[in-house]
């Protein structure tokens, strides 16, 4: 179950990143998600090993289980550290690339940059980089010469909005940069909290396995059976 949830968290980060990837130039921000998916897959296999070792009361199997869990625990600590590092870098990444993305906007649906901007403005209820007036500095706005912003800037509740700057009350007033940064930082926090939560579960698993190992090593019946003796 833990492995499945970890894989889900990693997949969620990938899917969300795909919607916002135009605002990133550094693909290494996906490293925590890649690691957490790999850990989730490995954790499923480790869980099977632990169950089999416990059922068979295998000291060797349980010892292997503890060692592998320890390695995975260390990996999840690395995920947490990387998550915090890239969470801090999100603002710089978005600030560095968002102006370029808006300048590539051409208003056509097949264009990837245009789709990305329209998607973000509709989903986050924002317009422009800092506010809707930023559109006046874009190439698309100067070429169209109709004093309007994209329809994705229109408030969802309005059906007759044309994006005209003469009716600013019809447009989202908040800029997209701050909201994109906030959204991506929230996603990175999901990864961090998931890694911390399952690191705690693995600590519990290691503790339980160690208790079983200690009991087996102190059980005289177990030692006699290992040695080939009998116990009555």
Short mmCIF file of C-alpha atoms in Angstrom, two decimals:
data_model
loop_
_atom_site.label_atom_id
_atom_site.label_comp_id
_atom_site.label_asym_id
_atom_site.label_seq_id
_atom_site.Cartn_x
_atom_site.Cartn_y
_atom_site.Cartn_z
CA UNK A 1 0.00 0.00 0.00
CA UNK A 2 2.82 2.39 0.88
CA UNK A 3 4.56 1.56 -2.40
CA UNK A 4 1.39 2.27 -4.37
CA UNK A 5 0.85 5.63 -2.68
CA UNK A 6 4.46 6.66 -3.28
CA UNK A 7 4.16 5.80 -6.98
CA UNK A 8 0.91 7.80 -7.14
CA UNK A 9 2.62 10.86 -5.61
CA UNK A 10 5.49 10.60 -8.10
CA UNK A 11 3.09 10.18 -11.05
CA UNK A 12 1.03 13.16 -9.85
CA UNK A 13 4.16 15.34 -9.88
CA UNK A 14 4.99 14.18 -13.43
CA UNK A 15 1.46 14.90 -14.70
CA UNK A 16 1.37 18.33 -13.09
CA UNK A 17 4.87 19.16 -14.32
CA UNK A 18 3.69 18.42 -17.86
CA UNK A 19 1.16 21.26 -17.52
CA UNK A 20 3.77 23.71 -16.26
CA UNK A 21 6.95 22.48 -17.99
CA UNK A 22 7.14 25.58 -20.22
CA UNK A 23 7.89 27.63 -17.12
CA UNK A 24 10.93 25.48 -16.32
CA UNK A 25 14.26 25.22 -18.07
CA UNK A 26 15.81 22.91 -15.49
CA UNK A 27 14.50 19.35 -15.90
CA UNK A 28 16.35 18.34 -12.74
CA UNK A 29 13.38 19.60 -10.75
CA UNK A 30 11.82 16.22 -11.58
CA UNK A 31 14.59 14.28 -9.81
CA UNK A 32 12.65 13.96 -6.49
CA UNK A 33 9.64 12.58 -8.40
CA UNK A 34 11.81 10.09 -10.31
CA UNK A 35 13.43 8.89 -7.09
CA UNK A 36 10.13 8.56 -5.24
CA UNK A 37 8.63 6.42 -8.05
CA UNK A 38 11.74 4.21 -8.03
CA UNK A 39 11.51 3.94 -4.23
CA UNK A 40 7.81 3.04 -4.45
CA UNK A 41 8.51 0.27 -6.96
CA UNK A 42 11.40 -1.05 -4.86
CA UNK A 43 9.34 -0.82 -1.67
CA UNK A 44 6.74 -3.20 -3.13
CA UNK A 45 9.43 -5.83 -3.76
CA UNK A 46 10.94 -5.21 -0.32
CA UNK A 47 7.53 -5.68 1.31
CA UNK A 48 7.18 -9.11 -0.32
CA UNK A 49 10.66 -10.08 0.91
CA UNK A 50 9.79 -8.95 4.44
CA UNK A 51 6.51 -10.90 4.46
CA UNK A 52 8.16 -14.08 3.19
CA UNK A 53 11.03 -13.75 5.66
CA UNK A 54 8.62 -13.23 8.58
CA UNK A 55 6.39 -16.17 7.63
CA UNK A 56 9.39 -18.50 7.24
CA UNK A 57 11.08 -17.03 10.32
CA UNK A 58 14.26 -16.60 8.30
CA UNK A 59 16.92 -14.61 10.14
CA UNK A 60 18.86 -14.11 6.93
CA UNK A 61 15.75 -12.87 5.13
CA UNK A 62 14.82 -10.49 7.94
CA UNK A 63 18.38 -9.15 8.13
CA UNK A 64 18.32 -8.54 4.38
CA UNK A 65 14.93 -6.84 4.78
CA UNK A 66 16.30 -4.49 7.46
CA UNK A 67 19.39 -3.59 5.41
CA UNK A 68 17.37 -2.84 2.27
CA UNK A 69 14.86 -0.79 4.26
CA UNK A 70 17.73 1.19 5.72
CA UNK A 71 19.03 1.95 2.21
CA UNK A 72 15.55 3.02 1.08
CA UNK A 73 15.21 5.16 4.21
CA UNK A 74 18.46 6.94 3.32
CA UNK A 75 17.16 7.44 -0.24
CA UNK A 76 13.98 9.04 1.07
CA UNK A 77 16.04 11.39 3.23
CA UNK A 78 17.84 12.38 0.01
CA UNK A 79 14.42 13.00 -1.62
CA UNK A 80 13.46 15.32 1.23
CA UNK A 81 16.72 17.27 0.91
CA UNK A 82 16.39 17.54 -2.88
CA UNK A 83 12.74 18.55 -2.49
CA UNK A 84 13.69 21.46 -0.28
CA UNK A 85 16.52 22.49 -2.63
CA UNK A 86 14.32 22.50 -5.73
CA UNK A 87 11.42 24.07 -3.86
CA UNK A 88 13.71 27.03 -3.17
CA UNK A 89 14.76 27.13 -6.84
CA UNK A 90 11.21 27.17 -8.24
CA UNK A 91 10.79 30.94 -7.91
CA UNK A 92 14.08 31.70 -9.71
CA UNK A 93 13.25 29.18 -12.47
CA UNK A 94 9.79 30.62 -13.13
CA UNK A 95 11.02 34.21 -12.91
CA UNK A 96 13.76 33.44 -15.45
CA UNK A 97 11.52 31.75 -18.04
CA UNK A 98 7.98 33.15 -17.74
CA UNK A 99 8.69 36.30 -19.77
CA UNK A 100 10.05 34.18 -22.63
CA UNK A 101 6.95 31.96 -22.58
CA UNK A 102 4.60 34.95 -22.76
CA UNK A 103 6.60 36.44 -25.63
CA UNK A 104 6.15 33.17 -27.58
CA UNK A 105 2.37 33.33 -27.24
CA UNK A 106 0.64 33.54 -30.64
CA UNK A 107 -2.96 32.71 -29.71
CA UNK A 108 -3.20 29.52 -31.76
CA UNK A 109 -4.33 26.38 -29.97
CA UNK A 110 -1.80 23.94 -31.56
CA UNK A 111 1.08 26.05 -30.26
CA UNK A 112 2.50 24.49 -27.07
CA UNK A 113 3.44 27.76 -25.37
CA UNK A 114 0.03 29.27 -26.13
CA UNK A 115 -1.78 26.22 -24.74
CA UNK A 116 0.37 26.32 -21.60
CA UNK A 117 -0.41 29.99 -20.92
CA UNK A 118 -4.14 29.62 -21.60
CA UNK A 119 -4.24 26.53 -19.35
CA UNK A 120 -2.46 28.30 -16.48
CA UNK A 121 -4.60 31.44 -16.73
CA UNK A 122 -7.83 29.43 -16.69
CA UNK A 123 -6.77 27.00 -13.96
CA UNK A 124 -5.17 29.53 -11.62
CA UNK A 125 -7.57 32.41 -12.41
CA UNK A 126 -4.80 34.82 -13.32
CA UNK A 127 -3.82 37.10 -16.20
CA UNK A 128 -0.39 38.22 -17.32
CA UNK A 129 2.84 37.89 -15.39
CA UNK A 130 2.10 40.37 -12.60
CA UNK A 131 -1.31 41.61 -13.86
CA UNK A 132 -3.27 41.88 -17.11
CA UNK A 133 -1.36 45.04 -18.19
CA UNK A 134 1.73 42.87 -18.86
CA UNK A 135 0.06 41.68 -22.07
CA UNK A 136 0.57 45.14 -23.57
CA UNK A 137 4.32 44.42 -23.78
CA UNK A 138 3.97 41.10 -25.62
CA UNK A 139 4.56 40.56 -29.34
CA UNK A 140 1.09 38.99 -29.75
CA UNK A 141 -0.67 42.08 -28.31
CA UNK A 142 1.24 44.46 -30.59
CA UNK A 143 0.50 42.36 -33.66
CA UNK A 144 -3.23 41.94 -33.04
CA UNK A 145 -3.74 45.68 -32.34
CA UNK A 146 -7.21 45.12 -30.88
CA UNK A 147 -6.44 46.27 -27.32
CA UNK A 148 -7.50 42.88 -25.95
CA UNK A 149 -5.91 40.11 -23.90
CA UNK A 150 -6.52 36.36 -24.46
CA UNK A 151 -9.98 35.07 -23.55
CA UNK A 152 -8.34 32.84 -20.92
CA UNK A 153 -7.96 36.04 -18.87
CA UNK A 154 -11.75 36.40 -18.66
CA UNK A 155 -13.46 35.52 -15.41
CA UNK A 156 -15.12 32.13 -15.68
CA UNK A 157 -18.52 33.41 -14.55
CA UNK A 158 -18.76 35.87 -17.48
CA UNK A 159 -20.07 34.64 -20.83
CA UNK A 160 -19.85 37.91 -22.80
CA UNK A 161 -16.23 38.79 -21.99
CA UNK A 162 -14.10 39.67 -25.04
CA UNK A 163 -10.82 40.28 -23.22
CA UNK A 164 -10.94 44.01 -23.94
CA UNK A 165 -8.73 46.18 -21.74
CA UNK A 166 -11.51 48.77 -21.74
CA UNK A 167 -13.39 46.45 -19.34
CA UNK A 168 -10.71 45.44 -16.80
CA UNK A 169 -13.39 44.36 -14.33
CA UNK A 170 -14.07 41.35 -16.60
CA UNK A 171 -10.47 40.13 -16.31
CA UNK A 172 -8.56 38.30 -13.58
CA UNK A 173 -6.61 40.93 -11.70
CA UNK A 174 -3.90 38.70 -10.20
CA UNK A 175 -0.72 37.86 -12.11
CA UNK A 176 0.26 34.29 -12.93
CA UNK A 177 3.89 34.26 -11.83
CA UNK A 178 3.24 34.22 -8.08
CA UNK A 179 0.46 31.64 -8.46
CA UNK A 180 2.57 29.32 -10.64
CA UNK A 181 5.39 29.50 -8.09
CA UNK A 182 2.94 28.78 -5.25
CA UNK A 183 1.38 25.84 -7.12
CA UNK A 184 4.72 24.23 -7.95
CA UNK A 185 6.02 24.72 -4.42
CA UNK A 186 2.88 23.03 -3.08
CA UNK A 187 3.49 20.08 -5.40
CA UNK A 188 7.08 19.80 -4.20
CA UNK A 189 5.80 19.84 -0.61
CA UNK A 190 3.59 16.84 -1.43
CA UNK A 191 6.74 14.95 -2.39
CA UNK A 192 8.55 16.06 0.78
CA UNK A 193 5.69 15.11 3.11
CA UNK A 194 5.14 11.79 1.34
CA UNK A 195 8.83 10.95 1.69
CA UNK A 196 8.83 11.91 5.38
CA UNK A 197 5.66 9.93 6.12
CA UNK A 198 6.90 6.75 4.49
CA UNK A 199 10.35 7.17 5.98
CA UNK A 200 8.60 7.01 9.37
CA UNK A 201 6.74 3.86 8.24
CA UNK A 202 10.03 2.28 7.19
CA UNK A 203 11.58 3.12 10.54
CA UNK A 204 8.68 1.27 12.16
CA UNK A 205 9.22 -1.67 9.76
CA UNK A 206 12.93 -1.82 10.61
CA UNK A 207 12.14 -1.67 14.34
CA UNK A 208 9.62 -4.53 14.07
CA UNK A 209 12.04 -6.65 12.03
CA UNK A 210 14.83 -6.01 14.56
CA UNK A 211 12.53 -7.04 17.43
CA UNK A 212 11.69 -10.30 15.62
CA UNK A 213 15.40 -10.92 14.99
CA UNK A 214 16.29 -10.32 18.63
CA UNK A 215 13.54 -12.64 19.85
CA UNK A 216 14.65 -15.37 17.47
CA UNK A 217 18.26 -15.07 18.54
CA UNK A 218 17.29 -15.33 22.25
CA UNK A 219 14.81 -18.19 21.78
CA UNK A 220 16.54 -21.45 22.88
CA UNK A 221 14.09 -23.55 20.90
CA UNK A 222 15.00 -21.63 17.75
CA UNK A 223 18.74 -22.06 18.42
CA UNK A 224 18.35 -25.85 18.99
CA UNK A 225 16.38 -26.22 15.78
CA UNK A 226 19.06 -24.31 13.84
CA UNK A 227 21.71 -26.57 15.34
CA UNK A 228 19.72 -29.67 14.39
CA UNK A 229 18.73 -30.54 17.97
CA UNK A 230 15.35 -31.15 19.52
CA UNK A 231 13.38 -29.34 22.12
CA UNK A 232 10.66 -30.73 24.38
#
